[in-house]
PDB file of C-alpha atoms in Angstrom:
ATOM      1  CA  MET A  80       0.116 -26.405  47.685  1.00 52.00           C
ATOM      2  CA  ILE A  81       1.210 -24.570  44.454  1.00 56.00           C
ATOM      3  CA  LYS A  82       3.554 -21.672  44.701  1.00 57.00           C
ATOM      4  CA  GLN A  83       2.516 -18.765  42.264  1.00 57.00           C
ATOM      5  CA  ILE A  84       5.178 -17.467  40.031  1.00 60.00           C
ATOM      6  CA  TYR A  85       3.821 -14.401  39.630  1.00 60.00           C
ATOM      7  CA  ASN A  86       1.133 -12.023  41.460  1.00 65.00           C
ATOM      8  CA  PRO A  87      -1.711 -11.681  39.443  1.00 64.00           C
ATOM      9  CA  ILE A  88      -2.724  -8.347  40.769  1.00 67.00           C
ATOM     10  CA  THR A  89       0.899  -7.137  39.416  1.00 68.00           C
ATOM     11  CA  PHE A  90       0.231  -8.838  35.877  1.00 62.00           C
ATOM     12  CA  PHE A  91      -3.112  -7.245  35.777  1.00 66.00           C
ATOM     13  CA  LYS A  92      -1.763  -3.699  36.724  1.00 68.00           C
ATOM     14  CA  LEU A  93       0.914  -4.101  33.984  1.00 65.00           C
ATOM     15  CA  PHE A  94      -1.736  -5.664  31.417  1.00 66.00           C
ATOM     16  CA  LEU A  95      -3.715  -2.202  31.974  1.00 58.00           C
ATOM     17  CA  VAL A  96      -0.620  -0.231  31.428  1.00 61.00           C
ATOM     18  CA  PHE A  97       0.176  -2.216  28.205  1.00 63.00           C
ATOM     19  CA  ILE A  98      -3.488  -1.566  26.773  1.00 63.00           C
ATOM     20  CA  ILE A  99      -3.578   1.940  27.960  1.00 63.00           C
ATOM     21  CA  ILE A 100      -0.374   3.216  26.196  1.00 64.00           C
ATOM     22  CA  CYS A 101      -0.440   0.883  23.349  1.00 58.00           C
ATOM     23  CA  ASN A 102      -4.247   1.115  22.238  1.00 59.00           C
ATOM     24  CA  PRO A 103      -4.344   4.993  21.062  1.00 53.00           C
ATOM     25  CA  LEU A 104      -0.868   4.737  19.466  1.00 49.00           C
ATOM     26  CA  SER A 105      -2.347   1.954  17.477  1.00 49.00           C
ATOM     27  CA  VAL A 106      -5.004   4.487  16.482  1.00 48.00           C
ATOM     28  CA  ILE A 107      -2.760   6.573  15.492  1.00 48.00           C
ATOM     29  CA  PHE A 108      -0.101   4.569  13.905  1.00 51.00           C
ATOM     30  CA  SER A 109      -3.087   2.361  11.763  1.00 49.00           C
ATOM     31  CA  LYS A 110      -4.585   4.968   9.769  1.00 51.00           C
ATOM     32  CA  ASN A 111      -2.756   4.249   6.271  1.00 51.00           C
ATOM     33  CA  ILE A 112       0.112   2.209   7.420  1.00 56.00           C
ATOM     34  CA  GLY A 113      -0.026  -1.393   5.777  1.00 63.00           C
ATOM     35  CA  ASP A 114      -3.127  -0.521   4.017  1.00 67.00           C
ATOM     36  CA  LEU A 115      -1.875   0.286   0.828  1.00 64.00           C
ATOM     37  CA  THR A 116      -4.673   1.067  -0.999  1.00 63.00           C
ATOM     38  CA  ARG A 117      -6.001   3.878   1.471  1.00 76.00           C
ATOM     39  CA  GLN A 118      -3.152   6.197   0.943  1.00 84.00           C
ATOM     40  CA  ASP A 119      -3.089   9.427  -1.561  1.00 92.00           C
ATOM     41  CA  HIS A 120      -1.145   9.006  -4.431  1.00 93.00           C
ATOM     42  CA  ILE A 121       1.714  11.318  -5.880  1.00 96.00           C
ATOM     43  CA  GLU A 122       1.575  12.466  -9.353  1.00 97.00           C
ATOM     44  CA  ILE A 123       4.592  12.800 -11.506  1.00 98.00           C
ATOM     45  CA  ASN A 124       4.563  13.700 -15.293  1.00 98.00           C
ATOM     46  CA  ILE A 125       7.007  12.494 -17.966  1.00 98.00           C
ATOM     47  CA  SER A 126       6.673  13.720 -21.564  1.00 98.00           C
ATOM     48  CA  MET A 127       7.754  11.730 -24.480  1.00 97.00           C
ATOM     49  CA  MET A 128       9.221  14.464 -26.944  1.00 97.00           C
ATOM     50  CA  GLY A 129      10.897  14.927 -30.253  1.00 94.00           C
ATOM     51  CA  LYS A 130      10.816  14.786 -34.228  1.00 93.00           C
ATOM     52  CA  VAL A 131      11.058  12.457 -36.930  1.00 93.00           C
ATOM     53  CA  GLY A 132      14.665  12.376 -38.106  1.00 91.00           C
ATOM     54  CA  GLU A 133      15.901  14.960 -35.582  1.00 92.00           C
ATOM     55  CA  GLN A 134      16.160  14.508 -31.662  1.00 94.00           C
ATOM     56  CA  HIS A 135      13.678  12.085 -29.427  1.00 96.00           C
ATOM     57  CA  TYR A 136      13.685  12.494 -25.241  1.00 97.00           C
ATOM     58  CA  TYR A 137      12.081  11.959 -22.006  1.00 97.00           C
ATOM     59  CA  LEU A 138      11.125  15.253 -20.284  1.00 97.00           C
ATOM     60  CA  PRO A 139      12.139  14.687 -17.641  1.00 98.00           C
ATOM     61  CA  ASN A 140      14.646  12.449 -17.955  1.00 97.00           C
ATOM     62  CA  LYS A 141      15.187  11.629 -14.496  1.00 98.00           C
ATOM     63  CA  LEU A 142      12.561  10.639 -12.124  1.00 98.00           C
ATOM     64  CA  ILE A 143      12.776   9.735  -8.300  1.00 98.00           C
ATOM     65  CA  PHE A 144      10.235   7.689  -6.258  1.00 98.00           C
ATOM     66  CA  LYS A 145      10.278   6.878  -2.951  1.00 98.00           C
ATOM     67  CA  THR A 146       9.532   3.092  -1.543  1.00 96.00           C
ATOM     68  CA  GLY A 147       5.939   2.415  -0.165  1.00 94.00           C
ATOM     69  CA  LYS A 148       4.093   5.244  -1.746  1.00 96.00           C
ATOM     70  CA  LEU A 149       1.827   5.286  -4.221  1.00 96.00           C
ATOM     71  CA  TYR A 150       2.557   7.161  -7.448  1.00 97.00           C
ATOM     72  CA  LYS A 151       0.053   7.883 -10.707  1.00 97.00           C
ATOM     73  CA  LEU A 152       2.987   8.249 -13.545  1.00 97.00           C
ATOM     74  CA  THR A 153       1.197  10.102 -16.340  1.00 96.00           C
ATOM     75  CA  ILE A 154       3.424   9.412 -19.469  1.00 96.00           C
ATOM     76  CA  LYS A 155       2.469  11.762 -22.216  1.00 96.00           C
ATOM     77  CA  ASN A 156       3.582  11.397 -25.791  1.00 96.00           C
ATOM     78  CA  LEU A 157       3.522  15.268 -27.287  1.00 97.00           C
ATOM     79  CA  SER A 158       5.652  13.785 -30.390  1.00 96.00           C
ATOM     80  CA  ASP A 159       4.939  12.758 -33.838  1.00 94.00           C
ATOM     81  CA  SER A 160       6.370   9.235 -33.291  1.00 95.00           C
ATOM     82  CA  LYS A 161       5.114   6.200 -31.157  1.00 96.00           C
ATOM     83  CA  HIS A 162       7.491   5.796 -28.329  1.00 96.00           C
ATOM     84  CA  TYR A 163       8.349   2.939 -25.608  1.00 96.00           C
ATOM     85  CA  PHE A 164       8.759   3.644 -21.825  1.00 95.00           C
ATOM     86  CA  GLN A 165      10.776   1.029 -20.917  1.00 94.00           C
ATOM     87  CA  SER A 166      12.958  -0.226 -17.840  1.00 95.00           C
ATOM     88  CA  MET A 167      13.280  -3.723 -17.461  1.00 94.00           C
ATOM     89  CA  ARG A 168      15.194  -3.115 -13.676  1.00 95.00           C
ATOM     90  CA  PHE A 169      12.772  -0.750 -12.681  1.00 96.00           C
ATOM     91  CA  SER A 170       9.717  -2.807 -13.675  1.00 94.00           C
ATOM     92  CA  LYS A 171      10.679  -5.594 -11.617  1.00 94.00           C
ATOM     93  CA  SER A 172      11.293  -3.010  -8.505  1.00 96.00           C
ATOM     94  CA  ILE A 173       7.830  -1.946  -8.474  1.00 96.00           C
ATOM     95  CA  PHE A 174       3.945  -3.478  -7.711  1.00 94.00           C
ATOM     96  CA  THR A 175       2.027  -2.259 -10.569  1.00 93.00           C
ATOM     97  CA  ARG A 176      -1.742  -1.492  -9.261  1.00 93.00           C
ATOM     98  CA  LYS A 177      -2.885  -0.959 -12.914  1.00 93.00           C
ATOM     99  CA  ILE A 178      -2.055   0.867 -16.320  1.00 94.00           C
ATOM    100  CA  GLN A 179      -5.085   3.262 -17.216  1.00 92.00           C
ATOM    101  CA  LEU A 180      -5.778   4.420 -20.680  1.00 90.00           C
ATOM    102  CA  ASN A 181      -7.249   7.748 -21.308  1.00 80.00           C
ATOM    103  CA  LYS A 182      -8.574   9.461 -24.614  1.00 79.00           C
ATOM    104  CA  ASN A 183      -9.690  12.960 -24.402  1.00 80.00           C
ATOM    105  CA  LYS A 184      -9.564  12.809 -20.399  1.00 78.00           C
ATOM    106  CA  ASN A 185     -11.728   9.771 -20.303  1.00 84.00           C
ATOM    107  CA  LYS A 186     -10.809   6.442 -18.907  1.00 86.00           C
ATOM    108  CA  ILE A 187     -11.140   3.818 -21.531  1.00 88.00           C
ATOM    109  CA  ALA A 188      -9.285   0.847 -20.370  1.00 91.00           C
ATOM    110  CA  GLU A 189      -7.365  -0.474 -17.559  1.00 90.00           C
ATOM    111  CA  VAL A 190      -4.680  -3.364 -17.706  1.00 91.00           C
ATOM    112  CA  LYS A 191      -3.549  -4.916 -14.544  1.00 89.00           C
ATOM    113  CA  GLY A 192      -0.505  -7.527 -14.000  1.00 86.00           C
ATOM    114  CA  ILE A 193       3.061  -7.174 -14.390  1.00 86.00           C
ATOM    115  CA  ILE A 194       4.120  -4.313 -16.992  1.00 89.00           C
ATOM    116  CA  ASN A 195       7.372  -4.736 -18.697  1.00 88.00           C
ATOM    117  CA  GLU A 196       7.487  -1.809 -21.272  1.00 90.00           C
ATOM    118  CA  ILE A 197       4.617   0.516 -22.047  1.00 94.00           C
ATOM    119  CA  GLU A 198       4.030   1.624 -25.915  1.00 94.00           C
ATOM    120  CA  VAL A 199       2.644   5.369 -26.015  1.00 95.00           C
ATOM    121  CA  TYR A 200       1.307   6.610 -29.375  1.00 94.00           C
ATOM    122  CA  PRO A 201       1.524  10.099 -30.599  1.00 95.00           C
ATOM    123  CA  ASN A 202      -0.520  12.719 -29.024  1.00 92.00           C
ATOM    124  CA  ASN A 203      -1.908  10.180 -26.192  1.00 92.00           C
ATOM    125  CA  GLU A 204      -0.950   9.740 -22.474  1.00 92.00           C
ATOM    126  CA  ILE A 205      -1.136   6.639 -19.926  1.00 94.00           C
ATOM    127  CA  GLU A 206      -1.481   6.454 -16.357  1.00 95.00           C
ATOM    128  CA  TRP A 207       0.819   3.860 -14.422  1.00 96.00           C
ATOM    129  CA  TRP A 208      -0.250   3.631 -10.933  1.00 95.00           C
ATOM    130  CA  PHE A 209       2.485   1.536  -9.261  1.00 96.00           C
ATOM    131  CA  ILE A 210       4.069   1.191  -5.653  1.00 96.00           C
ATOM    132  CA  PRO A 211       8.188   0.859  -5.485  1.00 97.00           C
ATOM    133  CA  ILE A 212       9.130  -1.749  -3.249  1.00 96.00           C
ATOM    134  CA  LYS A 213      13.083  -2.091  -4.058  1.00 96.00           C
ATOM    135  CA  THR A 214      15.345   0.773  -3.984  1.00 97.00           C
ATOM    136  CA  GLY A 215      17.949   0.951  -6.732  1.00 97.00           C
ATOM    137  CA  ILE A 216      19.452   3.117  -9.537  1.00 98.00           C
ATOM    138  CA  PHE A 217      18.284   2.164 -12.827  1.00 97.00           C
ATOM    139  CA  GLU A 218      20.007   3.562 -15.747  1.00 97.00           C
ATOM    140  CA  ASP A 219      18.027   1.375 -18.432  1.00 95.00           C
ATOM    141  CA  LEU A 220      15.143   3.593 -19.448  1.00 96.00           C
ATOM    142  CA  HIS A 221      15.246   3.480 -23.353  1.00 96.00           C
ATOM    143  CA  CYS A 222      13.220   3.827 -26.561  1.00 96.00           C
ATOM    144  CA  TYR A 223      14.059   1.047 -29.067  1.00 95.00           C
ATOM    145  CA  ILE A 224      11.766   2.380 -31.780  1.00 95.00           C
ATOM    146  CA  LYS A 225      13.707   2.797 -34.866  1.00 96.00           C
ATOM    147  CA  ASP A 226      13.317   6.422 -36.462  1.00 94.00           C
ATOM    148  CA  SER A 227      11.252   6.352 -39.637  1.00 93.00           C
ATOM    149  CA  LYS A 228      14.182   8.867 -41.348  1.00 94.00           C
ATOM    150  CA  THR A 229      17.242   8.108 -39.595  1.00 95.00           C
ATOM    151  CA  ASN A 230      16.773   4.131 -39.197  1.00 96.00           C
ATOM    152  CA  LYS A 231      18.459   4.994 -35.608  1.00 96.00           C
ATOM    153  CA  LYS A 232      16.848   3.684 -32.330  1.00 96.00           C
ATOM    154  CA  HIS A 233      15.465   6.698 -30.540  1.00 97.00           C
ATOM    155  CA  SER A 234      17.746   5.734 -27.690  1.00 96.00           C
ATOM    156  CA  GLU A 235      20.594   6.841 -30.103  1.00 96.00           C
ATOM    157  CA  MET A 236      19.027   9.751 -30.682  1.00 96.00           C
ATOM    158  CA  GLY A 237      18.888  10.976 -27.405  1.00 96.00           C
ATOM    159  CA  MET A 238      15.745   9.276 -25.727  1.00 96.00           C
ATOM    160  CA  ASN A 239      17.182   7.727 -22.336  1.00 97.00           C
ATOM    161  CA  GLY A 240      16.797   8.184 -18.626  1.00 97.00           C
ATOM    162  CA  VAL A 241      17.385   7.398 -15.464  1.00 98.00           C
ATOM    163  CA  ILE A 242      14.784   6.425 -12.798  1.00 98.00           C
ATOM    164  CA  VAL A 243      15.687   6.148  -8.849  1.00 98.00           C
ATOM    165  CA  ILE A 244      13.787   4.804  -6.220  1.00 98.00           C
ATOM    166  CA  GLU A 245      14.642   5.608  -2.899  1.00 97.00           C
TER     167      GLU A 245
END
């Protein structure tokens, strides 16, 4: 005769309690957790500003993001020069879903994959859709385009910024 290690009725009762408690919680917690494609995006705007021969800058020059959230960063070039949005450390700390190119508020193209830098021409904008995956403070946001009058890099004329991922 085999000795029972556990009582089947007790086991069944514990199993029912587990199902009753955990099943409603799984419905509550599973809505958008783990499926990053279904979350609502957070919109952030940054403008590239300046004038040839004078000052160039990002407005704002500090951006703050949180890991695990979907962002749509709209980068607008409101100046008379082309500009880079480049931060190697930031680009290695996010998952890029897409870069969307717009003209007159119409989508004209999408770029997918790893993005290291973005060049935006005067009076144009792009949307960078991404999810931050690594925390850090990145002080390497710079524009390395040379000013056509001064021959200085835009970063030497003030176009620098900080990106924080919490």
